[in-house]
Coordinates of C-alpha atoms and ligand atoms in Angstrom, one line a residue:
X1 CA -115.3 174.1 -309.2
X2 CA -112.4 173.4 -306.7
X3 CA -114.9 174.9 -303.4
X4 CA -111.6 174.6 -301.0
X5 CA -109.9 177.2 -302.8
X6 CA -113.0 179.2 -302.3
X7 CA -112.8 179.3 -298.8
X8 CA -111.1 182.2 -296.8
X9 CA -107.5 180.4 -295.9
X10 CA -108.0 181.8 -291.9
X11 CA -110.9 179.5 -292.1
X12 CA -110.0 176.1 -294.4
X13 CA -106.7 176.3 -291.9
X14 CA -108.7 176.2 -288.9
X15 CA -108.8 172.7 -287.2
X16 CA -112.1 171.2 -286.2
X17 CA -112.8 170.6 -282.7
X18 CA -111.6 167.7 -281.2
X19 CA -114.2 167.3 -278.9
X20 CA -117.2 167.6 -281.9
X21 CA -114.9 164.4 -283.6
X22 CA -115.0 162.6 -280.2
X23 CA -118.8 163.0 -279.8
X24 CA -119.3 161.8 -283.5
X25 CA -118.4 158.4 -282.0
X26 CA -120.3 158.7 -278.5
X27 CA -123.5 159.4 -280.7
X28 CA -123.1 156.2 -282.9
X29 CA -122.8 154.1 -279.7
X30 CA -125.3 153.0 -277.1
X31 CA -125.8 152.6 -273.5
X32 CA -122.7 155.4 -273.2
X33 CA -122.7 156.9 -269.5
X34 CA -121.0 160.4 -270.7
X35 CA -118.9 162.4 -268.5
X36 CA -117.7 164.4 -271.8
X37 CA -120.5 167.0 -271.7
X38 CA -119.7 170.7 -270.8
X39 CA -123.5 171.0 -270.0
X40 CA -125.9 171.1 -267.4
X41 CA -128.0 168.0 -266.5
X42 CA -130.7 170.0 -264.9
X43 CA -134.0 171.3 -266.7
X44 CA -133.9 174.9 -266.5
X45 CA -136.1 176.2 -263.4
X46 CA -139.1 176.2 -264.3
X47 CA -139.9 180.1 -263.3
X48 CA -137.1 180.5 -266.0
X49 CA -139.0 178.5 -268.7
X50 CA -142.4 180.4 -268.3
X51 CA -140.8 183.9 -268.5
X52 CA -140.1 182.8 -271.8
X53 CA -143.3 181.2 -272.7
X54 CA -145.3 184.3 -271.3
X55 CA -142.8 186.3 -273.4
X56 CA -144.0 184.7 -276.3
X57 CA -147.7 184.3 -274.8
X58 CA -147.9 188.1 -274.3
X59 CA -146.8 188.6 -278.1
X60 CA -142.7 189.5 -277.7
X61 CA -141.7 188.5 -280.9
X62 CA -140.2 191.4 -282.3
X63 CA -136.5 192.6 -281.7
X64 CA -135.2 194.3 -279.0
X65 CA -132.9 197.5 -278.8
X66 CA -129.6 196.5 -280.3
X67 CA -127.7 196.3 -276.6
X68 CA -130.6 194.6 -274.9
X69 CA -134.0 195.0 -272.8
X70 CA -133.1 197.7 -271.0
X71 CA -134.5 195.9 -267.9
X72 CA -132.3 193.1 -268.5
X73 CA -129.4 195.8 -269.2
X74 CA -130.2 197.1 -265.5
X75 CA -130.7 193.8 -263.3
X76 CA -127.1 192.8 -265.3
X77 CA -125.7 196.0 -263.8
X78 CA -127.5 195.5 -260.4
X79 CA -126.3 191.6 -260.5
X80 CA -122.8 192.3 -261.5
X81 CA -122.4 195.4 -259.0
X82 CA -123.4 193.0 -256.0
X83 CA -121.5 189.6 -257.0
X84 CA -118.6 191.2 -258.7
X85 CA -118.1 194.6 -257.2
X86 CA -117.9 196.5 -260.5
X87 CA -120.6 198.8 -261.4
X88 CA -121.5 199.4 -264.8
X89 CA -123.7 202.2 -266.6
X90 CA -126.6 200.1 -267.9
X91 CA -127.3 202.1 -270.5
X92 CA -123.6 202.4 -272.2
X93 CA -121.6 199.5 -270.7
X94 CA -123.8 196.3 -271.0
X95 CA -124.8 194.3 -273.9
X96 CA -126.7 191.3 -274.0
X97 CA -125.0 188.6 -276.3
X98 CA -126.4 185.2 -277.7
X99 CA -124.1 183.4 -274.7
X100 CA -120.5 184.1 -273.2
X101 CA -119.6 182.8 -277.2
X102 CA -120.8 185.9 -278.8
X103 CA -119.4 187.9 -276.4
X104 CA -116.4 186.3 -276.9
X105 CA -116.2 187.0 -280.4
X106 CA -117.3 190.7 -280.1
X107 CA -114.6 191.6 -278.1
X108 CA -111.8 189.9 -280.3
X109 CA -113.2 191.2 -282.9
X110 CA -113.8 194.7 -281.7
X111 CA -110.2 194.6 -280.0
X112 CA -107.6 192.9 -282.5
X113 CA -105.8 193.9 -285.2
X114 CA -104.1 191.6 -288.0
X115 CA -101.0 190.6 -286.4
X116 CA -102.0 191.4 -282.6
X117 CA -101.0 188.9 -280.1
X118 CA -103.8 187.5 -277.7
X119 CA -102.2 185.4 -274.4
X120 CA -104.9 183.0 -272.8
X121 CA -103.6 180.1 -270.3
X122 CA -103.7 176.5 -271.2
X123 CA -105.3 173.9 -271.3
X124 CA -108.4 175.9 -271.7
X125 CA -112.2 175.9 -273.6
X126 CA -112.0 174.6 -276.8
X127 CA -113.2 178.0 -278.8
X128 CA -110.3 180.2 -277.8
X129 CA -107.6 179.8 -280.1
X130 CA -109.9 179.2 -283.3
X131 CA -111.8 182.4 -282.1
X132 CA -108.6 184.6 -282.2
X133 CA -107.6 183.1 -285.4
X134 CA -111.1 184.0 -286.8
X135 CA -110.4 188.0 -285.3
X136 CA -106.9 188.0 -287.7
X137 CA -104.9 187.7 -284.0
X138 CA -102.0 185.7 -283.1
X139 CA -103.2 183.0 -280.2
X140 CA -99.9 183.1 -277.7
X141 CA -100.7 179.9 -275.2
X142 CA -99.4 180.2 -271.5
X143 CA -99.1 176.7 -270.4
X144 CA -100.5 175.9 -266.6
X145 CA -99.3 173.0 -264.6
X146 CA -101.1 170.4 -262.5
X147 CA -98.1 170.7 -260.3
X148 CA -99.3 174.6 -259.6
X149 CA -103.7 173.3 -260.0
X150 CA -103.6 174.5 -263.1
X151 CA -103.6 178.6 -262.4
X152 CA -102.0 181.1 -264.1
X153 CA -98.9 182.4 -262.7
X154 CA -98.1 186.1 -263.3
X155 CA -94.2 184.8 -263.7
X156 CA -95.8 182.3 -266.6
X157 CA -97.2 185.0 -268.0
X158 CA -94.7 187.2 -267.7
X159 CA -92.6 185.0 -270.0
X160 CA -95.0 185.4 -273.1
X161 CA -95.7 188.8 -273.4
X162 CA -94.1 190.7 -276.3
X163 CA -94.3 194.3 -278.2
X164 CA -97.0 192.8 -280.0
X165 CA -99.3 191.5 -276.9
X166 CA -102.9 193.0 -276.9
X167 CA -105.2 191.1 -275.0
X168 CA -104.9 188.7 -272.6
X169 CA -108.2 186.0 -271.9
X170 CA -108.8 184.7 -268.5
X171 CA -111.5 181.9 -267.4
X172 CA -111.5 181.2 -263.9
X173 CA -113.1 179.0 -262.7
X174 CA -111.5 177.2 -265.8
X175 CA -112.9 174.4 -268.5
X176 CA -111.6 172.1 -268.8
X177 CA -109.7 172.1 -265.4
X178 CA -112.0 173.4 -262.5
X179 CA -108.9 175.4 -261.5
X180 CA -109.5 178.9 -259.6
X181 CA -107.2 181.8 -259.1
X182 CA -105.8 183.6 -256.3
X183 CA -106.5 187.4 -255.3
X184 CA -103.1 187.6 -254.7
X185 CA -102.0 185.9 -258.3
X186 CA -104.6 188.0 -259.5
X187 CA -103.2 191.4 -258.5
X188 CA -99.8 190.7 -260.0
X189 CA -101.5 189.8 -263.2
X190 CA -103.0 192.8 -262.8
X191 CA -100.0 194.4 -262.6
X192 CA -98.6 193.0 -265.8
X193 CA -102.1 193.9 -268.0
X194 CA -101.3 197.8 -266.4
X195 CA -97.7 197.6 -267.0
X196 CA -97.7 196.3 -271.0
X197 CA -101.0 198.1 -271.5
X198 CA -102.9 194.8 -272.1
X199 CA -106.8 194.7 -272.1
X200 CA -108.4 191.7 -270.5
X201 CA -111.0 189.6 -271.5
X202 CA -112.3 187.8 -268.5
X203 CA -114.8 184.9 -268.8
X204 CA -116.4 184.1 -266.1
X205 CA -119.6 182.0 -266.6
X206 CA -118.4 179.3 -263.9
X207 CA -118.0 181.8 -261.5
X208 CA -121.2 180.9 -259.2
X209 CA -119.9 177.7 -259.2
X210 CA -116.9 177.7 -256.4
X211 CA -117.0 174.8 -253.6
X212 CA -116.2 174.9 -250.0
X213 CA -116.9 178.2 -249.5
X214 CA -114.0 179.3 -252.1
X215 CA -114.8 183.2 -252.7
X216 CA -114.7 184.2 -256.2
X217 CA -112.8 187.0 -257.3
X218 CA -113.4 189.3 -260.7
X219 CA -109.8 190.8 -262.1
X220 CA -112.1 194.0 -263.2
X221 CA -113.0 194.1 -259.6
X222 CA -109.0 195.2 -259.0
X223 CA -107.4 198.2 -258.9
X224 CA -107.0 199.8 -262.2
X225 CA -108.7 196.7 -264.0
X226 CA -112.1 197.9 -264.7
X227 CA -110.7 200.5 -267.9
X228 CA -109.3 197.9 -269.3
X229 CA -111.1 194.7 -268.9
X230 CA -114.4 193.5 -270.9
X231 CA -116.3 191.2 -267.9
X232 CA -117.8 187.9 -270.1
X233 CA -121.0 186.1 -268.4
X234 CA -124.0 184.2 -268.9
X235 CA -126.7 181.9 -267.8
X236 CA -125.8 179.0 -269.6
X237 CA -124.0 177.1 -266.2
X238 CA -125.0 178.7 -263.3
X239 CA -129.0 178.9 -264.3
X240 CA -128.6 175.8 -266.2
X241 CA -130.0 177.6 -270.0
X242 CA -127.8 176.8 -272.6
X243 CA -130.0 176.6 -275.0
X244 CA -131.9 179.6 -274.7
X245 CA -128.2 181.2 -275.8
X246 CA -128.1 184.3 -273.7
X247 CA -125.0 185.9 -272.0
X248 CA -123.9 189.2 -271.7
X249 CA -120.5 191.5 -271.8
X250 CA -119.9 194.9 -269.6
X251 CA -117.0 197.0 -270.1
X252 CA -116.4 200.5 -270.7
X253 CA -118.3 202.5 -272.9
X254 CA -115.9 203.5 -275.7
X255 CA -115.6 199.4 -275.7
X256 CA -119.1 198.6 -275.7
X257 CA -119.5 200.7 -278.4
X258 CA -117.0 199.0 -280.9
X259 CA -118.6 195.9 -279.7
X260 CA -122.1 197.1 -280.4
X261 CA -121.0 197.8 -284.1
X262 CA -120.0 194.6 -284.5
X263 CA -123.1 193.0 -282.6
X264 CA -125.5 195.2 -284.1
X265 CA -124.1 194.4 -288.3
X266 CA -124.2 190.5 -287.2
X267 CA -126.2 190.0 -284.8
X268 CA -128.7 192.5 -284.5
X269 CA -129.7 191.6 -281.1
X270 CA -130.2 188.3 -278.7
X271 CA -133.1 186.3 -278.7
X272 CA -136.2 188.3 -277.2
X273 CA -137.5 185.5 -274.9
X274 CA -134.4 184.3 -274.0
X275 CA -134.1 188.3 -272.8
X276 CA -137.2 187.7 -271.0
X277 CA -136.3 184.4 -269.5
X278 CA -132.9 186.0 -268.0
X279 CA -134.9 188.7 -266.6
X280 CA -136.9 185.7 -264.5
X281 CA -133.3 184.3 -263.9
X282 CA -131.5 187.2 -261.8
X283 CA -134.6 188.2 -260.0
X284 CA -136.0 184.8 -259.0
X285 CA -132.9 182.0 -259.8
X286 CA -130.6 182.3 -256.8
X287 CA -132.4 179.8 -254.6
X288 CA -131.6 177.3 -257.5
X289 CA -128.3 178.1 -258.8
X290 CA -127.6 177.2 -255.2
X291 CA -129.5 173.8 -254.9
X292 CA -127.5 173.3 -258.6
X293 CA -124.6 174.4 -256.5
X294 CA -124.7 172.0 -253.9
X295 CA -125.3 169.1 -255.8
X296 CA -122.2 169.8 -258.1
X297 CA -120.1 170.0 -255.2
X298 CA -121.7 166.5 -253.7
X299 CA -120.6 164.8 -257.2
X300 CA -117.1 166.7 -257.1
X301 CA -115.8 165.5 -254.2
X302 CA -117.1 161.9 -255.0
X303 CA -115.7 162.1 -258.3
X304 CA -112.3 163.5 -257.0
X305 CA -111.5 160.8 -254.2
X306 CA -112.8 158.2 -256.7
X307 CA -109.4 159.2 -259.0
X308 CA -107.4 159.6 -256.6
X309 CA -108.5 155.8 -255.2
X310 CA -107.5 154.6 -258.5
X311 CA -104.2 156.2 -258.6
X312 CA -105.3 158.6 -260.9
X313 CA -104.2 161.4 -259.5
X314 CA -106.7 164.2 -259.5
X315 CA -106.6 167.9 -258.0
X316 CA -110.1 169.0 -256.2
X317 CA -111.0 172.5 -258.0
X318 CA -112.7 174.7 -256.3
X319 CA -114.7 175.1 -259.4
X320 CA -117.0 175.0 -262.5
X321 CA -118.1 171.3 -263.6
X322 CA -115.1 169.8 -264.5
X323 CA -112.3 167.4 -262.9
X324 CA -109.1 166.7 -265.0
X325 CA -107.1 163.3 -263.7
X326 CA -103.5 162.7 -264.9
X327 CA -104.0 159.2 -266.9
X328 CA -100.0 158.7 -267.4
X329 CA -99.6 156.0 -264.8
X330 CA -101.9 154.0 -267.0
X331 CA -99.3 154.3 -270.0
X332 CA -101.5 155.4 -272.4
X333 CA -101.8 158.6 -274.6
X334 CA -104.8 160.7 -273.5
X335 CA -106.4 159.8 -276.9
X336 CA -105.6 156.3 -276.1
X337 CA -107.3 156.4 -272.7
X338 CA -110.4 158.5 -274.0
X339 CA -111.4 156.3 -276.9
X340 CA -110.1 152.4 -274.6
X341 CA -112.6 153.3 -272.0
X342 CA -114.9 154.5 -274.5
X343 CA -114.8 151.5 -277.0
X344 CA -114.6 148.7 -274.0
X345 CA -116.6 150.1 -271.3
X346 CA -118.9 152.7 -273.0
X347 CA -117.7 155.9 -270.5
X348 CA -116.8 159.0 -272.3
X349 CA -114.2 161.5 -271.0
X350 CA -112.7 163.9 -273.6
X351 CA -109.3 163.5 -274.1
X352 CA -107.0 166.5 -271.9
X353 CA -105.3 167.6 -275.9
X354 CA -108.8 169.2 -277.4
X355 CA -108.2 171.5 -274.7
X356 CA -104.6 172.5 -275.6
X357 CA -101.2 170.8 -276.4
X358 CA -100.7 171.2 -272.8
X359 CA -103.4 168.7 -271.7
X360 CA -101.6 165.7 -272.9
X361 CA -101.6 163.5 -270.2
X362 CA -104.8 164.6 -268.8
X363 CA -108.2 163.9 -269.6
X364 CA -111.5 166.2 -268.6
X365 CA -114.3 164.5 -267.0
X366 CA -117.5 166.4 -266.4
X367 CA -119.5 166.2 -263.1
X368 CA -122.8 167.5 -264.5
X369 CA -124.3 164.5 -264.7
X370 CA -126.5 162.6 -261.5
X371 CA -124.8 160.8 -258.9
X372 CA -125.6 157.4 -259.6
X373 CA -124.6 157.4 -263.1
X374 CA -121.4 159.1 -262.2
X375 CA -121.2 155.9 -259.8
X376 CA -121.4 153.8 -262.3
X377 CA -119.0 155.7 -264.5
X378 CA -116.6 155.2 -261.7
X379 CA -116.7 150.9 -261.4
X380 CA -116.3 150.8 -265.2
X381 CA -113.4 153.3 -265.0
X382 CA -111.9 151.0 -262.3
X383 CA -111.5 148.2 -264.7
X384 CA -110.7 150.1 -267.2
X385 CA -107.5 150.8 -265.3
X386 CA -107.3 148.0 -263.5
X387 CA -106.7 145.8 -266.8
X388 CA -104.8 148.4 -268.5
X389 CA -102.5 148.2 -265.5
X390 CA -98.2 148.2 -266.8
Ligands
PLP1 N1 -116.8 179.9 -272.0 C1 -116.5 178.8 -271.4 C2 -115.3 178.7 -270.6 C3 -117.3 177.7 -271.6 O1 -117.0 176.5 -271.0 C4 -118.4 177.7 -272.5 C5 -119.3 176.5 -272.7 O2 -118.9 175.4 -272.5 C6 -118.7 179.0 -273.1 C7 -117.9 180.1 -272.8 C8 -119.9 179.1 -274.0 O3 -121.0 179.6 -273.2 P1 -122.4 180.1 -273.8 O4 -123.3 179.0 -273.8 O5 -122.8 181.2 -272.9 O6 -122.1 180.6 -275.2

């Protein structure tokens, strides 16, 4: 039995990750100081942890409503009303989603015909494309350039959009490149969703993490965005809990609803202690997704002027985890880079490519990991270049 021909030809087309191939290697090597992982290197608070052991102490182990605790559903609401300024009905526009991934999904899935054309900007997080491939859409890149910090320009976008555009995804602050977006870029974006009738998908777990006092700014926060915008977030960054696997999407009822159907055939609903754990989170976590905060924004700017030092030129971003140096000067590929410093001085970096075609020439290093090792990471990636020097 030939079990290729078997498999549903969206899916056997669909490349692998090239950051889950890169990592195969990491894992088979030791002493590795890795800068590659789009992870927090704190323990959850530990508030946080014993929501969700009392959760299961107190005998929670049964599901929830479909949509969520509705305490959860209404701190969400109350959270997202006072950080975002959008309100939200709790009861018919929030569902709680195993992480910003699920939510993801839903909404592609609720939203996208065979055939429908879904823009996103590029270089961006690795599950985008694949993920509109997997809803039957058409994934329509918009490339960004170092030379603009890697935002999305509404003339860029402008470019791309056809009779056939549906959805458009946003992730600011952005992985892989820490880049940030203007109100005022926003607002002509804005203008372009209203004009072709596009509805946005906005994904904005990074978005407690901004530096230097960098205000962050929701597109369903602008006029005439909120009817048409599905608002993606989670806990996974900010309150350091990716593995509990809890995030949660709010947008308008009629779309809540066709994302419920979907949630509630595959899904059911999200994890019951994880609910519990994210209650703890938005009542009690502020005072340490600020102390995270901090310390990410320490690392950044050590991290940036290191690059720059080395010639290595490197934007700061203004947020989310991630710095993204140009590696041309060095003549290598990105690949080339990635898998030299990896082999000969046992830092990994994922090369700028598993982020988009667009990322050629780039590579993503993340900052959530401590200081000192980041030091560390820093001397070896000094020789690196320095012998690699044309
Ligand atoms: N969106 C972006 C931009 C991400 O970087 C990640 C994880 O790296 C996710 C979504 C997935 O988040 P979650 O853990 O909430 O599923």
């Amino acid at each position: 039995m030939n079990l290729q021909n078997h498999i549903a030809s969206h899916v056997r087309t669909l490349p692998r990750s090239g950051i889950r191939d890169f990592f195969e290697i990491v894992q088979s090597m030791k002493e590795v100081i890795s800068l590659g992982i789009g992870e927090p290197d704190f323990d959850t608070p530990w508030n946080i942890r014993e929501a969700a052991i009392y959760s299961l102490e107190s005998g929670h182990t049964g599901y929830t409503s479909n949509l969520g605790l509705p305490v959860l559903r209404e701190r969400i609401a109350e959270y997202v009303a006072q950080h975002f300024h959008v309100a939200y009905d709790p009861t018919s526009e929030v569902i709680v989603t195993v992480g910003v991934s699920e939510g993801i999904d839903l909404a592609l899935r609720a939203l996208v015909n065979p055939g429908d054309e879904v823009l996103y900007h590029e270089p961006c997080y690795v599950s985008y494309s694949p993920s509109i491939l997997l809803a039957h859409g058409v994934p329509v890149a918009v490339p960004t350039r170092a030379e603009e910090n890697f935002s999305l320009t509404a003339e860029a976008l402008a470019k791309k959009i056809t009779k056939a555009s549906k959805v458009l995804m946003l992730n600011f602050p952005c992985n892989p490149t820490g880049a940030t977006q203007s109100r005022e870029e926003l607002l002509k974006i804005a203008q372009l969703c209203v004009e072709h009738d596009l509805v946005v998908l906005t994904d904005e777990i990074y978005s407690e993490l901004t530096y230097d006092g960098h205000p962050h700014v929701s597109i369903a926060s602008l006029p005439g965005m909120r009817e048409r915008t599905v608002f993606l977030h989670g806990f996974s960054k900010a309150f350091a809990m990716t593995g509990f696997r809890i995030g949660y999407a709010c947008a308008p009822a009629p779309l809540t609803e066709a994302m419920m159907k979907v949630h509630q055939y595959a899904i059911l609903c999200a994890n019951t202690m994880a609910q519990h754990a994210a209650i703890e989170a938005l009542e009690n976590g502020a005072r340490d997704v600020d102390r995270m905060r901090k310390e990410y924004e320490l690392r950044r700017n050590f991290i940036v002027r290191s690059f720059n030092d080395l010639g290595l030129e490197c934007f700061k971003p203004v947020g989310a985890f991630y710095v993204f140096p140009r590696i041309t000067s060095t003549g290598l590929t990105s690949r080339e880079f990635s898998l030299g410093l990896l082999e000969k001085k046992q830092v990994a970096c994922v090369p700028g490519p598993a982020f988009g075609p667009s990322g050629e020439g780039f590579v993503r290093c993340s900052y959530a990991t401590s200081l000192d090792q980041i030091k560390v990471a820093m001397t070896r990636i000094a020789e690196f270049v320095s012998e690699n020097k044309r």
